[in-house]
Structure formats: structure tokens, C-alpha cells
């Protein structure tokens, strides 16, 4: 019974000392507030995102998973860049289809010009 009382008193002393050290004791006063963890590897703002940026992206943990604002910002940025790239690809494919169509129909001579095809010029050579 004496040993049990000794352990209870020792435990109370340790808990009290730790509480005083954390809450208000010590030379510097109470412990400062911890800065919230932020996104360590943000997406580059000055250039398009590439595969290495996405693979290196790490979200900080919050109390119940990831910070929704950080994840939403990253997904919004990726979505906007993918939409921009899709639009650019569609423009380039359209321009390529137009160039192929023009090449298939042959060049259109300007009015009043005498048009000679490349095949004719090669036939005239010895």
C-alpha cells in the first residue's frame, strides 16, 4: 500500500512539473504557438506544371487528413492547365487538318499567275 501511494505522489509531481513547464514556467514564458504546416512543394507559378511537379507534390497532414484548401488549389491549377493544353492541342490539330487539306488540293495560284507544277519543271531538265 505504501508503494502504491508513493507511485501516485511521484506521478502527480511529474505531471505537475510538466504542466508548469509547458503552460507558464521557464525563462521564455509559455511555448509559442506552432505555425500551421503549409504546402512544402507548391506548384511553380512562373511556368506550366510538368510531370515531375505533380509527382513531387506532397500535401501536409491536418487533423483529419489533408488541408482541403491546399488540395483544392492544386487540383484547380492542374485542371486549368489541362484545359488550356487541351484547347491548344485542339487548335493545333485543327491547323494541321487545314494544312493537310490545303496540301491535298494543291496550292491555289494567284490570279494572273502562270502556275507550273514541280513535276513539269523536273521533266524539262535533261
mmCIF file of C-alpha atoms in Angstrom:
data_model
loop_
_atom_site.group_PDB
_atom_site.id
_atom_site.type_symbol
_atom_site.label_atom_id
_atom_site.label_comp_id
_atom_site.label_asym_id
_atom_site.label_seq_id
_atom_site.Cartn_x
_atom_site.Cartn_y
_atom_site.Cartn_z
ATOM 1 C CA UNK A 1 0.000 0.000 0.000
ATOM 2 C CA UNK A 2 2.847 2.390 0.786
ATOM 3 C CA UNK A 3 4.464 1.677 -2.582
ATOM 4 C CA UNK A 4 1.185 2.464 -4.366
ATOM 5 C CA UNK A 5 0.877 5.817 -2.559
ATOM 6 C CA UNK A 6 4.496 6.640 -3.396
ATOM 7 C CA UNK A 7 3.874 5.945 -7.121
ATOM 8 C CA UNK A 8 0.712 8.076 -7.131
ATOM 9 C CA UNK A 9 2.523 11.000 -5.468
ATOM 10 C CA UNK A 10 5.503 10.652 -7.849
ATOM 11 C CA UNK A 11 3.168 10.602 -10.834
ATOM 12 C CA UNK A 12 1.368 13.719 -9.564
ATOM 13 C CA UNK A 13 4.692 15.541 -9.123
ATOM 14 C CA UNK A 14 5.819 14.636 -12.657
ATOM 15 C CA UNK A 15 2.506 15.706 -14.185
ATOM 16 C CA UNK A 16 2.598 18.979 -12.240
ATOM 17 C CA UNK A 17 6.186 19.734 -13.308
ATOM 18 C CA UNK A 18 5.444 19.066 -16.964
ATOM 19 C CA UNK A 19 2.291 21.199 -16.815
ATOM 20 C CA UNK A 20 4.175 24.117 -15.275
ATOM 21 C CA UNK A 21 6.950 23.861 -17.853
ATOM 22 C CA UNK A 22 4.539 23.845 -20.770
ATOM 23 C CA UNK A 23 1.945 26.350 -19.610
ATOM 24 C CA UNK A 24 3.824 29.109 -17.898
ATOM 25 C CA UNK A 25 7.126 28.152 -16.489
ATOM 26 C CA UNK A 26 10.597 28.531 -17.802
ATOM 27 C CA UNK A 27 12.661 31.504 -18.830
ATOM 28 C CA UNK A 28 10.838 32.311 -22.069
ATOM 29 C CA UNK A 29 7.311 32.012 -20.796
ATOM 30 C CA UNK A 30 4.755 29.720 -22.381
ATOM 31 C CA UNK A 31 5.539 27.787 -25.504
ATOM 32 C CA UNK A 32 4.829 29.737 -28.694
ATOM 33 C CA UNK A 33 2.009 28.704 -30.965
ATOM 34 C CA UNK A 34 3.089 26.221 -33.585
ATOM 35 C CA UNK A 35 2.850 27.596 -37.102
ATOM 36 C CA UNK A 36 0.360 25.661 -39.200
ATOM 37 C CA UNK A 37 2.004 23.322 -41.640
ATOM 38 C CA UNK A 38 1.766 24.583 -45.186
ATOM 39 C CA UNK A 39 2.324 23.082 -48.583
ATOM 40 C CA UNK A 40 6.073 22.474 -48.831
ATOM 41 C CA UNK A 41 6.369 21.950 -52.579
ATOM 42 C CA UNK A 42 3.911 24.324 -54.205
ATOM 43 C CA UNK A 43 3.347 24.186 -57.910
ATOM 44 C CA UNK A 44 5.579 26.616 -59.810
ATOM 45 C CA UNK A 45 3.767 29.889 -60.509
ATOM 46 C CA UNK A 46 6.090 31.032 -63.315
ATOM 47 C CA UNK A 47 5.881 28.055 -65.703
ATOM 48 C CA UNK A 48 3.487 25.271 -66.672
ATOM 49 C CA UNK A 49 3.268 22.279 -64.384
ATOM 50 C CA UNK A 50 5.068 19.169 -65.617
ATOM 51 C CA UNK A 51 5.021 15.542 -64.551
ATOM 52 C CA UNK A 52 7.883 15.941 -62.046
ATOM 53 C CA UNK A 53 5.993 18.765 -60.292
ATOM 54 C CA UNK A 54 2.927 16.578 -59.857
ATOM 55 C CA UNK A 55 4.948 13.561 -58.706
ATOM 56 C CA UNK A 56 6.838 15.697 -56.183
ATOM 57 C CA UNK A 57 3.713 17.358 -54.785
ATOM 58 C CA UNK A 58 3.196 16.463 -51.116
ATOM 59 C CA UNK A 59 0.293 17.775 -49.094
ATOM 60 C CA UNK A 60 0.717 18.442 -45.363
ATOM 61 C CA UNK A 61 -1.410 16.436 -42.998
ATOM 62 C CA UNK A 62 -4.121 18.109 -40.966
ATOM 63 C CA UNK A 63 -6.186 16.808 -38.076
ATOM 64 C CA UNK A 64 -8.486 14.812 -40.330
ATOM 65 C CA UNK A 65 -6.385 14.150 -43.418
ATOM 66 C CA UNK A 66 -5.132 16.795 -45.828
ATOM 67 C CA UNK A 67 -5.865 20.502 -45.826
ATOM 68 C CA UNK A 68 -8.788 20.882 -48.187
ATOM 69 C CA UNK A 69 -7.730 24.363 -49.317
ATOM 70 C CA UNK A 70 -4.278 23.159 -50.407
ATOM 71 C CA UNK A 71 -5.711 20.174 -52.269
ATOM 72 C CA UNK A 72 -8.432 22.299 -53.887
ATOM 73 C CA UNK A 73 -5.871 24.905 -55.015
ATOM 74 C CA UNK A 74 -3.584 22.272 -56.528
ATOM 75 C CA UNK A 75 -6.431 20.455 -58.278
ATOM 76 C CA UNK A 76 -7.847 23.736 -59.582
ATOM 77 C CA UNK A 77 -4.461 24.712 -61.008
ATOM 78 C CA UNK A 78 -3.970 21.303 -62.610
ATOM 79 C CA UNK A 79 -7.486 21.371 -64.055
ATOM 80 C CA UNK A 80 -6.977 24.833 -65.557
ATOM 81 C CA UNK A 81 -3.641 23.858 -67.105
ATOM 82 C CA UNK A 82 -5.079 20.641 -68.535
ATOM 83 C CA UNK A 83 -7.990 22.586 -70.059
ATOM 84 C CA UNK A 84 -5.541 25.102 -71.541
ATOM 85 C CA UNK A 85 -3.410 22.308 -73.004
ATOM 86 C CA UNK A 86 -6.487 20.546 -74.406
ATOM 87 C CA UNK A 87 -7.571 23.771 -76.111
ATOM 88 C CA UNK A 88 -4.052 24.256 -77.518
ATOM 89 C CA UNK A 89 -3.974 20.670 -78.801
ATOM 90 C CA UNK A 90 -7.379 21.153 -80.449
ATOM 91 C CA UNK A 91 -6.147 24.372 -82.129
ATOM 92 C CA UNK A 92 -3.001 22.663 -83.399
ATOM 93 C CA UNK A 93 -4.947 19.646 -84.673
ATOM 94 C CA UNK A 94 -7.343 21.985 -86.478
ATOM 95 C CA UNK A 95 -4.454 23.878 -88.050
ATOM 96 C CA UNK A 96 -2.810 20.606 -89.075
ATOM 97 C CA UNK A 97 -6.026 19.339 -90.641
ATOM 98 C CA UNK A 98 -6.340 22.615 -92.580
ATOM 99 C CA UNK A 99 -2.739 22.367 -93.780
ATOM 100 C CA UNK A 100 -3.241 18.757 -94.864
ATOM 101 C CA UNK A 101 -6.433 19.688 -96.680
ATOM 102 C CA UNK A 102 -4.672 22.528 -98.484
ATOM 103 C CA UNK A 103 -1.766 20.243 -99.405
ATOM 104 C CA UNK A 104 -4.158 17.590 -100.744
ATOM 105 C CA UNK A 105 -5.901 20.093 -103.027
ATOM 106 C CA UNK A 106 -2.628 21.593 -104.187
ATOM 107 C CA UNK A 107 -1.603 25.218 -103.982
ATOM 108 C CA UNK A 108 -4.037 27.709 -105.399
ATOM 109 C CA UNK A 109 -2.303 30.055 -107.928
ATOM 110 C CA UNK A 110 -2.882 33.745 -107.536
ATOM 111 C CA UNK A 111 -4.977 35.317 -110.285
ATOM 112 C CA UNK A 112 -2.984 36.185 -113.388
ATOM 113 C CA UNK A 113 -0.012 33.972 -112.497
ATOM 114 C CA UNK A 114 1.176 31.161 -114.667
ATOM 115 C CA UNK A 115 1.384 28.097 -112.434
ATOM 116 C CA UNK A 116 3.862 25.354 -113.287
ATOM 117 C CA UNK A 117 3.910 22.264 -111.111
ATOM 118 C CA UNK A 118 7.128 20.821 -109.735
ATOM 119 C CA UNK A 119 6.641 17.713 -111.871
ATOM 120 C CA UNK A 120 6.716 19.788 -115.082
ATOM 121 C CA UNK A 121 9.890 21.584 -114.078
ATOM 122 C CA UNK A 122 11.672 18.312 -113.410
ATOM 123 C CA UNK A 123 10.580 16.914 -116.773
ATOM 124 C CA UNK A 124 12.082 19.903 -118.621
ATOM 125 C CA UNK A 125 15.535 19.225 -117.180
ATOM 126 C CA UNK A 126 17.941 16.982 -119.101
#
